[in-house]
Short mmCIF file of C-alpha atoms in Angstrom, two decimals:
data_model
loop_
_atom_site.label_atom_id
_atom_site.label_comp_id
_atom_site.label_asym_id
_atom_site.label_seq_id
_atom_site.Cartn_x
_atom_site.Cartn_y
_atom_site.Cartn_z
CA UNK A 1 12.53 23.74 6.31
CA UNK A 2 9.19 25.04 7.74
CA UNK A 3 6.11 23.75 5.89
CA UNK A 4 2.86 25.27 4.73
CA UNK A 5 0.66 23.13 6.99
CA UNK A 6 -2.80 21.74 6.39
CA UNK A 7 -4.83 19.14 8.28
CA UNK A 8 -8.01 17.16 8.03
CA UNK A 9 -10.75 18.68 10.14
CA UNK A 10 -12.72 16.70 12.69
CA UNK A 11 -15.87 17.91 10.92
CA UNK A 12 -14.93 16.11 7.68
CA UNK A 13 -13.79 13.00 9.55
CA UNK A 14 -17.07 12.55 11.40
CA UNK A 15 -19.49 13.95 8.80
CA UNK A 16 -20.96 10.59 7.77
CA UNK A 17 -20.63 8.79 11.08
CA UNK A 18 -23.24 8.23 13.78
CA UNK A 19 -20.57 8.60 16.43
CA UNK A 20 -20.08 12.07 17.99
CA UNK A 21 -16.85 13.99 17.49
CA UNK A 22 -14.26 12.73 19.96
CA UNK A 23 -10.71 13.63 20.93
CA UNK A 24 -9.62 10.96 18.45
CA UNK A 25 -11.22 12.94 15.61
CA UNK A 26 -9.35 16.04 16.73
CA UNK A 27 -5.88 14.46 16.66
CA UNK A 28 -4.89 15.88 13.21
CA UNK A 29 -6.11 19.34 14.30
CA UNK A 30 -4.21 19.23 17.59
CA UNK A 31 -1.09 17.78 15.99
CA UNK A 32 -1.08 20.51 13.34
CA UNK A 33 -1.52 23.21 16.01
CA UNK A 34 1.27 21.77 18.18
CA UNK A 35 3.60 21.58 15.19
CA UNK A 36 2.82 25.18 14.26
CA UNK A 37 3.54 26.39 17.80
CA UNK A 38 6.85 24.54 17.76
CA UNK A 39 7.83 26.03 14.41
CA UNK A 40 7.09 29.54 15.68
CA UNK A 41 9.55 28.94 18.50
CA UNK A 42 12.15 27.61 16.06
CA UNK A 43 11.76 30.72 13.89
CA UNK A 44 13.11 32.78 16.78
CA UNK A 45 16.39 30.87 16.53
CA UNK A 46 19.06 32.72 14.57
CA UNK A 47 19.57 31.19 11.14
CA UNK A 48 16.34 29.17 11.11
CA UNK A 49 14.55 29.52 7.71
CA UNK A 50 11.69 32.01 7.82
CA UNK A 51 10.08 31.10 4.48
CA UNK A 52 7.99 27.94 4.06
CA UNK A 53 9.78 25.62 1.64
CA UNK A 54 7.43 22.60 1.50
CA UNK A 55 3.84 21.54 2.04
CA UNK A 56 2.61 19.31 4.89
CA UNK A 57 -0.75 17.59 5.16
CA UNK A 58 -1.79 15.80 8.38
CA UNK A 59 -4.60 13.24 8.14
CA UNK A 60 -5.76 10.20 10.08
CA UNK A 61 -6.58 6.62 9.20
CA UNK A 62 -10.27 7.43 8.67
CA UNK A 63 -9.48 9.00 5.27
CA UNK A 64 -9.54 5.50 3.81
CA UNK A 65 -11.00 2.51 5.71
CA UNK A 66 -10.51 0.26 2.69
CA UNK A 67 -6.76 0.51 2.07
CA UNK A 68 -5.73 -1.42 5.23
CA UNK A 69 -7.89 -4.47 4.43
CA UNK A 70 -8.22 -4.82 0.65
CA UNK A 71 -5.81 -7.31 -0.90
CA UNK A 72 -2.92 -5.51 -2.57
CA UNK A 73 -1.49 -7.58 -5.43
CA UNK A 74 1.98 -6.10 -5.67
CA UNK A 75 4.95 -8.27 -4.73
CA UNK A 76 5.98 -6.29 -1.63
CA UNK A 77 2.48 -6.15 -0.19
CA UNK A 78 1.74 -9.82 -0.86
CA UNK A 79 4.96 -10.92 0.82
CA UNK A 80 4.03 -9.08 4.01
CA UNK A 81 0.37 -10.08 3.82
CA UNK A 82 0.74 -13.79 3.11
CA UNK A 83 4.17 -15.00 4.26
CA UNK A 84 4.12 -14.16 7.98
CA UNK A 85 7.26 -12.07 7.69
CA UNK A 86 8.77 -10.32 10.70
CA UNK A 87 9.37 -6.81 9.46
CA UNK A 88 11.45 -7.26 6.29
CA UNK A 89 12.90 -10.62 7.35
CA UNK A 90 12.06 -13.63 5.19
CA UNK A 91 12.86 -17.13 6.47
CA UNK A 92 13.12 -20.11 4.17
CA UNK A 93 14.71 -23.55 3.88
CA UNK A 94 17.19 -24.90 1.35
CA UNK A 95 18.40 -28.43 0.79
CA UNK A 96 22.15 -28.86 0.32
CA UNK A 97 23.81 -31.32 -2.05
CA UNK A 98 24.36 -33.57 0.96
CA UNK A 99 20.60 -33.66 1.58
CA UNK A 100 20.74 -31.48 4.68
CA UNK A 101 18.00 -28.89 5.18
CA UNK A 102 19.36 -25.48 6.16
CA UNK A 103 17.25 -22.63 7.52
CA UNK A 104 18.14 -19.25 6.04
CA UNK A 105 17.11 -15.70 6.83
CA UNK A 106 17.31 -12.76 4.44
CA UNK A 107 16.21 -9.12 4.63
CA UNK A 108 14.20 -7.95 1.65
CA UNK A 109 15.71 -4.49 1.34
CA UNK A 110 17.51 -2.14 -1.02
CA UNK A 111 20.74 -4.14 -1.00
CA UNK A 112 18.92 -6.71 -3.14
CA UNK A 113 18.55 -5.11 -6.60
CA UNK A 114 16.12 -7.80 -7.74
CA UNK A 115 13.82 -7.02 -4.80
CA UNK A 116 13.95 -3.31 -5.67
CA UNK A 117 13.05 -4.14 -9.27
CA UNK A 118 10.14 -6.41 -8.38
CA UNK A 119 8.55 -5.05 -5.25
CA UNK A 120 6.03 -2.64 -6.81
CA UNK A 121 5.07 -4.98 -9.66
CA UNK A 122 1.83 -6.95 -9.79
CA UNK A 123 2.41 -10.62 -8.94
CA UNK A 124 1.54 -11.61 -12.52
CA UNK A 125 4.27 -9.28 -13.82
CA UNK A 126 6.68 -10.69 -11.22
CA UNK A 127 6.08 -14.24 -12.44
CA UNK A 128 6.71 -13.14 -16.02
CA UNK A 129 9.84 -11.20 -15.07
CA UNK A 130 11.31 -14.13 -13.12
CA UNK A 131 10.66 -16.50 -16.03
CA UNK A 132 12.45 -14.11 -18.37
CA UNK A 133 15.42 -13.80 -16.02
CA UNK A 134 15.72 -17.56 -15.62
CA UNK A 135 15.67 -18.02 -19.40
CA UNK A 136 18.27 -15.27 -19.80
CA UNK A 137 20.46 -16.86 -17.14
CA UNK A 138 20.31 -20.20 -18.91
CA UNK A 139 21.37 -18.51 -22.13
CA UNK A 140 24.31 -16.93 -20.32
CA UNK A 141 25.28 -20.31 -18.97
CA UNK A 142 25.27 -21.74 -22.50
CA UNK A 143 27.35 -18.81 -23.72
CA UNK A 144 29.80 -19.37 -20.90
CA UNK A 145 30.12 -23.04 -21.78
CA UNK A 146 30.85 -22.12 -25.40
CA UNK A 147 33.47 -19.64 -24.27
CA UNK A 148 35.06 -22.38 -22.21
CA UNK A 149 35.03 -24.75 -25.15
CA UNK A 150 32.76 -27.26 -23.43
CA UNK A 151 29.59 -28.83 -24.73
CA UNK A 152 26.14 -28.33 -23.25
CA UNK A 153 25.52 -30.95 -20.59
CA UNK A 154 29.20 -31.78 -20.24
CA UNK A 155 30.47 -31.71 -16.66
CA UNK A 156 32.84 -28.83 -16.01
CA UNK A 157 36.20 -29.44 -14.39
CA UNK A 158 37.52 -27.42 -11.45
CA UNK A 159 39.66 -25.45 -13.86
CA UNK A 160 36.63 -24.80 -16.04
CA UNK A 161 34.66 -23.63 -13.03
CA UNK A 162 37.43 -21.21 -12.15
CA UNK A 163 37.30 -19.83 -15.68
CA UNK A 164 33.49 -19.60 -15.44
CA UNK A 165 33.69 -17.46 -12.32
CA UNK A 166 36.22 -15.24 -14.07
CA UNK A 167 33.99 -15.01 -17.15
CA UNK A 168 30.78 -14.44 -15.15
CA UNK A 169 31.71 -13.27 -11.63
CA UNK A 170 28.13 -12.25 -10.92
CA UNK A 171 26.76 -15.68 -11.85
CA UNK A 172 26.69 -17.16 -8.36
CA UNK A 173 25.02 -14.12 -6.82
CA UNK A 174 22.46 -13.98 -9.62
CA UNK A 175 21.59 -17.64 -9.09
CA UNK A 176 21.13 -17.15 -5.35
CA UNK A 177 19.00 -14.02 -5.72
CA UNK A 178 16.92 -15.50 -8.51
CA UNK A 179 16.40 -18.75 -6.60
CA UNK A 180 15.31 -16.77 -3.55
CA UNK A 181 12.66 -14.79 -5.42
CA UNK A 182 11.46 -17.82 -7.37
CA UNK A 183 10.96 -19.52 -4.00
CA UNK A 184 9.03 -16.51 -2.70
CA UNK A 185 6.88 -16.20 -5.85
CA UNK A 186 6.14 -19.94 -5.79
CA UNK A 187 4.90 -19.70 -2.20
CA UNK A 188 2.79 -16.65 -3.03
CA UNK A 189 1.19 -18.36 -6.01
CA UNK A 190 0.46 -21.41 -3.85
CA UNK A 191 -1.21 -19.19 -1.25
CA UNK A 192 -3.24 -17.44 -3.95
CA UNK A 193 -4.58 -20.81 -5.07
CA UNK A 194 -5.15 -22.32 -1.62
CA UNK A 195 -6.97 -19.26 -0.27
CA UNK A 196 -9.01 -18.60 -3.44
CA UNK A 197 -7.58 -15.09 -3.51
CA UNK A 198 -8.43 -14.45 -7.15
CA UNK A 199 -12.13 -14.95 -6.41
CA UNK A 200 -11.85 -12.89 -3.22
CA UNK A 201 -9.84 -10.17 -4.92
CA UNK A 202 -12.32 -9.89 -7.78
CA UNK A 203 -15.22 -9.47 -5.36
CA UNK A 204 -13.28 -6.87 -3.35
CA UNK A 205 -12.69 -4.75 -6.43
CA UNK A 206 -16.32 -5.07 -7.54
CA UNK A 207 -17.60 -4.04 -4.11
CA UNK A 208 -15.37 -0.97 -4.09
CA UNK A 209 -16.45 0.12 -7.57
CA UNK A 210 -20.15 -0.68 -7.09
CA UNK A 211 -20.21 -3.67 -9.43
CA UNK A 212 -21.23 -6.19 -6.71
CA UNK A 213 -23.95 -6.40 -4.07
CA UNK A 214 -24.93 -8.49 -1.06
CA UNK A 215 -25.95 -11.28 -3.44
CA UNK A 216 -22.33 -11.72 -4.52
CA UNK A 217 -21.09 -11.65 -0.93
CA UNK A 218 -23.69 -14.23 0.11
CA UNK A 219 -22.63 -16.43 -2.78
CA UNK A 220 -18.95 -16.54 -1.81
CA UNK A 221 -19.80 -17.18 1.85
CA UNK A 222 -22.06 -20.11 1.00
CA UNK A 223 -20.05 -21.72 -1.80
CA UNK A 224 -16.37 -21.16 -1.00
CA UNK A 225 -14.99 -23.47 1.69
CA UNK A 226 -11.50 -21.94 1.49
CA UNK A 227 -12.45 -18.64 3.11
CA UNK A 228 -10.44 -17.97 6.25
CA UNK A 229 -11.86 -15.96 9.14
CA UNK A 230 -9.56 -13.06 8.25
CA UNK A 231 -10.67 -12.98 4.62
CA UNK A 232 -14.34 -13.15 5.63
CA UNK A 233 -13.80 -10.14 7.87
CA UNK A 234 -11.90 -8.22 5.21
CA UNK A 235 -14.77 -8.77 2.76
CA UNK A 236 -17.35 -7.72 5.35
CA UNK A 237 -15.38 -4.57 6.18
CA UNK A 238 -15.19 -3.58 2.53
CA UNK A 239 -18.91 -4.27 2.21
CA UNK A 240 -19.60 -2.19 5.32
CA UNK A 241 -17.62 0.72 3.91
CA UNK A 242 -19.56 0.61 0.63
CA UNK A 243 -22.96 -0.28 2.20
CA UNK A 244 -22.91 1.24 5.71
CA UNK A 245 -26.70 1.27 6.01
CA UNK A 246 -26.64 -2.53 5.71
CA UNK A 247 -24.45 -3.09 8.74
CA UNK A 248 -26.60 -2.10 11.72
CA UNK A 249 -26.78 -4.53 14.68
CA UNK A 250 -29.59 -6.68 13.25
CA UNK A 251 -27.95 -7.01 9.86
CA UNK A 252 -24.52 -7.67 11.37
CA UNK A 253 -26.07 -10.60 13.23
CA UNK A 254 -27.35 -12.00 9.93
CA UNK A 255 -23.93 -11.65 8.32
CA UNK A 256 -22.24 -13.12 11.39
CA UNK A 257 -24.38 -16.26 11.20
CA UNK A 258 -23.98 -16.57 7.44
CA UNK A 259 -20.19 -16.25 7.65
CA UNK A 260 -20.06 -18.54 10.71
CA UNK A 261 -18.28 -15.96 12.84
CA UNK A 262 -18.61 -15.13 16.52
CA UNK A 263 -19.60 -11.84 18.11
CA UNK A 264 -15.99 -11.30 19.09
CA UNK A 265 -14.88 -12.00 15.51
CA UNK A 266 -17.17 -9.21 14.31
CA UNK A 267 -15.54 -6.53 16.49
CA UNK A 268 -13.36 -5.16 13.63
CA UNK A 269 -16.52 -4.56 11.57
CA UNK A 270 -18.21 -2.79 14.49
CA UNK A 271 -15.09 -0.71 15.18
CA UNK A 272 -15.17 0.70 11.65
CA UNK A 273 -17.60 3.24 13.11
CA UNK A 274 -14.55 4.88 14.67
CA UNK A 275 -13.19 5.40 11.15
CA UNK A 276 -16.23 7.29 9.94
CA UNK A 277 -18.10 4.26 8.55
CA UNK A 278 -21.68 4.50 9.87
CA UNK A 279 -22.30 0.92 10.97
CA UNK A 280 -24.25 1.91 14.12
CA UNK A 281 -27.27 3.63 12.62
CA UNK A 282 -30.75 2.91 13.89
CA UNK A 283 -31.75 -0.65 13.14
CA UNK A 284 -34.35 -1.39 10.53
CA UNK A 285 -36.95 -4.11 10.86
CA UNK A 286 -37.83 -7.08 8.72
CA UNK A 287 -34.31 -7.63 7.41
CA UNK A 288 -33.39 -10.86 5.71
CA UNK A 289 -30.53 -11.72 3.39
CA UNK A 290 -31.94 -12.52 0.00
CA UNK A 291 -30.24 -14.03 -2.99
CA UNK A 292 -32.33 -11.97 -5.38
CA UNK A 293 -31.04 -8.60 -4.21
CA UNK A 294 -30.70 -6.18 -7.09
CA UNK A 295 -27.33 -4.58 -7.61
CA UNK A 296 -27.05 -0.98 -6.53
CA UNK A 297 -24.47 0.61 -8.80
CA UNK A 298 -22.77 3.13 -6.53
CA UNK A 299 -19.12 2.64 -5.96
CA UNK A 300 -17.02 3.78 -3.05
CA UNK A 301 -14.41 4.71 -5.68
CA UNK A 302 -14.64 6.00 -9.22
CA UNK A 303 -12.63 4.49 -12.02
CA UNK A 304 -9.39 6.41 -12.56
CA UNK A 305 -7.47 7.14 -15.72
CA UNK A 306 -4.49 4.97 -14.90
CA UNK A 307 -1.05 5.92 -16.20
CA UNK A 308 0.27 2.39 -16.11
CA UNK A 309 -0.90 -1.11 -16.91
CA UNK A 310 -3.94 -2.04 -14.86
CA UNK A 311 -4.77 -5.58 -13.83
CA UNK A 312 -8.37 -6.53 -12.99
CA UNK A 313 -7.35 -7.21 -9.39
CA UNK A 314 -5.56 -3.86 -9.01
CA UNK A 315 -8.12 -1.25 -10.04
CA UNK A 316 -8.26 0.10 -6.50
CA UNK A 317 -6.14 3.14 -5.66
CA UNK A 318 -5.83 4.35 -2.07
CA UNK A 319 -7.59 7.65 -1.28
CA UNK A 320 -4.27 9.21 -0.34
CA UNK A 321 -3.37 9.29 -4.05
CA UNK A 322 -6.44 11.37 -4.95
CA UNK A 323 -5.91 13.70 -1.98
CA UNK A 324 -2.27 14.33 -2.88
CA UNK A 325 -3.11 14.95 -6.54
CA UNK A 326 -5.69 17.53 -5.49
CA UNK A 327 -3.21 19.13 -3.10
CA UNK A 328 -0.55 19.36 -5.81
CA UNK A 329 -2.99 20.85 -8.32
CA UNK A 330 -4.37 23.39 -5.84
CA UNK A 331 -7.84 21.80 -5.83
CA UNK A 332 -7.90 20.30 -2.32
CA UNK A 333 -10.92 21.52 -0.34
CA UNK A 334 -10.03 24.24 2.16
CA UNK A 335 -13.12 23.35 4.19
CA UNK A 336 -12.10 19.74 4.73
CA UNK A 337 -8.37 20.43 4.77
CA UNK A 338 -7.84 23.97 6.10
CA UNK A 339 -4.49 25.68 6.49
CA UNK A 340 -2.97 26.00 9.94
CA UNK A 341 -2.30 29.59 8.87
CA UNK A 342 -3.66 31.03 5.64
CA UNK A 343 -0.73 31.39 3.20
CA UNK A 344 0.45 34.78 2.04
CA UNK A 345 -0.05 36.06 -1.51
CA UNK A 346 3.57 35.20 -2.32
CA UNK A 347 3.10 31.65 -1.01
CA UNK A 348 -0.10 31.21 -2.99
CA UNK A 349 1.71 32.33 -6.13
CA UNK A 350 4.51 29.85 -5.42
CA UNK A 351 2.03 27.01 -4.94
CA UNK A 352 0.28 28.01 -8.16
CA UNK A 353 3.62 27.67 -9.94
CA UNK A 354 4.01 24.15 -8.54
CA UNK A 355 0.49 23.30 -9.71
CA UNK A 356 1.21 24.60 -13.20
CA UNK A 357 4.38 22.50 -13.44
CA UNK A 358 2.34 19.43 -12.52
CA UNK A 359 -0.22 20.05 -15.27
CA UNK A 360 2.46 20.70 -17.89
CA UNK A 361 4.73 17.88 -16.76
CA UNK A 362 5.86 15.53 -19.55
CA UNK A 363 5.32 12.70 -17.08
CA UNK A 364 1.59 13.35 -17.35
CA UNK A 365 1.52 12.82 -21.09
CA UNK A 366 4.24 10.29 -21.87
CA UNK A 367 3.37 6.58 -22.11
CA UNK A 368 3.86 4.42 -19.04
CA UNK A 369 6.62 2.43 -20.73
CA UNK A 370 8.89 5.49 -20.64
CA UNK A 371 8.44 6.05 -16.91
CA UNK A 372 11.25 4.60 -14.80
CA UNK A 373 11.36 4.84 -11.03
CA UNK A 374 14.17 4.49 -8.55
CA UNK A 375 14.42 4.51 -4.79
CA UNK A 376 17.27 6.77 -3.81
CA UNK A 377 16.75 6.69 -0.08
CA UNK A 378 15.65 3.89 2.19
CA UNK A 379 13.87 4.24 5.50
CA UNK A 380 15.95 3.57 8.57
CA UNK A 381 14.95 0.21 9.99
CA UNK A 382 15.35 -1.23 13.45
CA UNK A 383 16.31 -4.84 14.11
CA UNK A 384 12.71 -5.98 13.75
CA UNK A 385 12.46 -4.46 10.28
CA UNK A 386 10.14 -1.64 11.30
CA UNK A 387 10.71 2.00 10.50
CA UNK A 388 12.79 3.45 13.29
CA UNK A 389 12.16 7.07 12.42
CA UNK A 390 8.49 6.63 11.34
CA UNK A 391 9.32 8.36 8.07
CA UNK A 392 8.49 6.21 5.07
CA UNK A 393 10.50 8.17 2.57
CA UNK A 394 10.38 7.76 -1.16
CA UNK A 395 13.18 9.92 -2.41
CA UNK A 396 14.00 10.24 -6.05
CA UNK A 397 17.19 11.02 -7.89
CA UNK A 398 15.50 12.27 -11.06
CA UNK A 399 16.87 15.76 -11.80
CA UNK A 400 13.54 16.65 -13.45
CA UNK A 401 11.95 16.95 -10.00
CA UNK A 402 11.54 20.72 -9.67
CA UNK A 403 8.60 21.35 -7.34
CA UNK A 404 8.74 21.70 -3.60
CA UNK A 405 8.46 18.65 -1.38
CA UNK A 406 5.11 17.40 -0.17
CA UNK A 407 4.92 15.68 3.21
CA UNK A 408 1.86 13.73 4.29
CA UNK A 409 1.55 12.28 7.78
CA UNK A 410 -1.06 9.61 8.55
CA UNK A 411 -2.05 9.24 12.19
CA UNK A 412 -3.02 5.62 12.86
CA UNK A 413 -0.77 3.83 10.38
CA UNK A 414 -0.01 3.81 6.65
CA UNK A 415 -0.41 0.89 4.27
CA UNK A 416 1.85 -0.58 1.60
CA UNK A 417 -0.60 0.45 -1.11
CA UNK A 418 -0.20 4.04 0.11
CA UNK A 419 3.56 3.64 0.18
CA UNK A 420 3.44 2.54 -3.46
CA UNK A 421 1.08 5.40 -4.37
CA UNK A 422 3.44 8.00 -2.88
CA UNK A 423 6.38 6.52 -4.76
CA UNK A 424 4.37 6.68 -7.97
CA UNK A 425 3.28 10.27 -7.34
CA UNK A 426 6.88 11.43 -6.96
CA UNK A 427 7.31 10.65 -10.66
CA UNK A 428 3.88 11.80 -11.73
CA UNK A 429 3.98 15.17 -9.96
CA UNK A 430 7.72 15.75 -10.45
CA UNK A 431 7.80 16.62 -6.75
CA UNK A 432 9.33 14.56 -3.98
CA UNK A 433 6.45 13.13 -1.95
CA UNK A 434 7.28 11.83 1.51
CA UNK A 435 4.94 9.66 3.55
CA UNK A 436 5.20 9.63 7.34
CA UNK A 437 3.07 7.75 9.83
CA UNK A 438 2.84 6.41 13.33
CA UNK A 439 3.42 2.92 11.88
CA UNK A 440 3.38 0.81 8.74
CA UNK A 441 0.43 -1.55 9.16
CA UNK A 442 -0.26 -4.96 7.63
CA UNK A 443 -3.85 -6.23 7.17
CA UNK A 444 -3.71 -8.80 9.98
CA UNK A 445 -2.23 -6.19 12.34
CA UNK A 446 -4.99 -3.77 11.45
CA UNK A 447 -7.65 -6.35 12.33
CA UNK A 448 -6.09 -7.51 15.59
CA UNK A 449 -4.37 -4.36 16.87
CA UNK A 450 -5.23 -1.27 14.82
CA UNK A 451 -9.04 -1.31 14.91
CA UNK A 452 -9.40 -2.67 18.48
CA UNK A 453 -7.21 0.18 19.74
CA UNK A 454 -9.65 2.73 18.28
CA UNK A 455 -12.40 1.62 20.67
CA UNK A 456 -10.29 2.10 23.81
#
């Protein structure tokens, strides 16, 4: 299955950065070239396909410095961001009827249908869905009691319980699964309140879309006592990405003092220069943080025409979504994302056919309510819950998928928001989109491991 390969050039990666082009910037170029050389060797093997049957795009983490740090409000992302999970393992405590506290471990994976149903939903939708399921379960319990001839509130005998299991064999499993996710959602909602995440999340979105300025950042630093060091850094990194000229050494010192951070704490902000964010430009003089700063309306992202319900805290879409949409429609810049080898006329015609099917797809015109997604394939996971084959695959069983596969590989780690975007695009484009990466990164890992590794 040889691909039509494209990659992000070092020129586009370093275009807006003060840092010179380094070997790190050339990784997508070198990886694409190495892959092409290997494929040419494979083509000499008898029976190996000679025609390209899919598209591959190789990029690095610098395509989107915001996605790894902005708060993602979907259930899956929030669990991994806020609950200190180890891979997909969730640990919790339950109290037995005897009053004993038991420690339980569960894996949040495809074998749990409720997890599959909830994981890409906004936390507000999850809360609503869980309430509806609990109400429905109570109604089933009442119906079961009527079927057994017992009155509501009346204690059931052992014989009655046996009949109940026969009448509703899934009842016990439903209760356990529902209780588990109610416990998780309760903890998430508590964290949201304790950490003032709604206020933080609102400011993050406004910074990204150009609706907030330094004045708003100053305000939250000076008035909100619940800000953790990590959340201060995440806000500063988003601000740096949207206002790079306001993050030179002198200005970083001002922000450091205002946020009550140390020089070492500020390293992730400084290291954003390695992701193409120009935070090391020549320093300006006479800088002071002022509360009267006028808003500069220039967003890092433009508002998108969303094809599903949008919450105020989820306006942000990762850049990978826009890049893949342009690739699928044939509009992706050949200067920034050149081909490893220029496609033939026949290949161009085939890609044009894929693009046409995307534009005429019913999925692009039908209301969001009619769109239903499924996960047909799960990534192979090791014992620690990490991807063992580094392929974060979002397969789809919808027979309406007719276009060729699109592979995108992110050097430096992919995020859960990008994982969700790829899953969504499989439906939208009617083409199976498969995300691969060197790792699946969580925000705290990106701050403590991902960015520091870029400077070494």
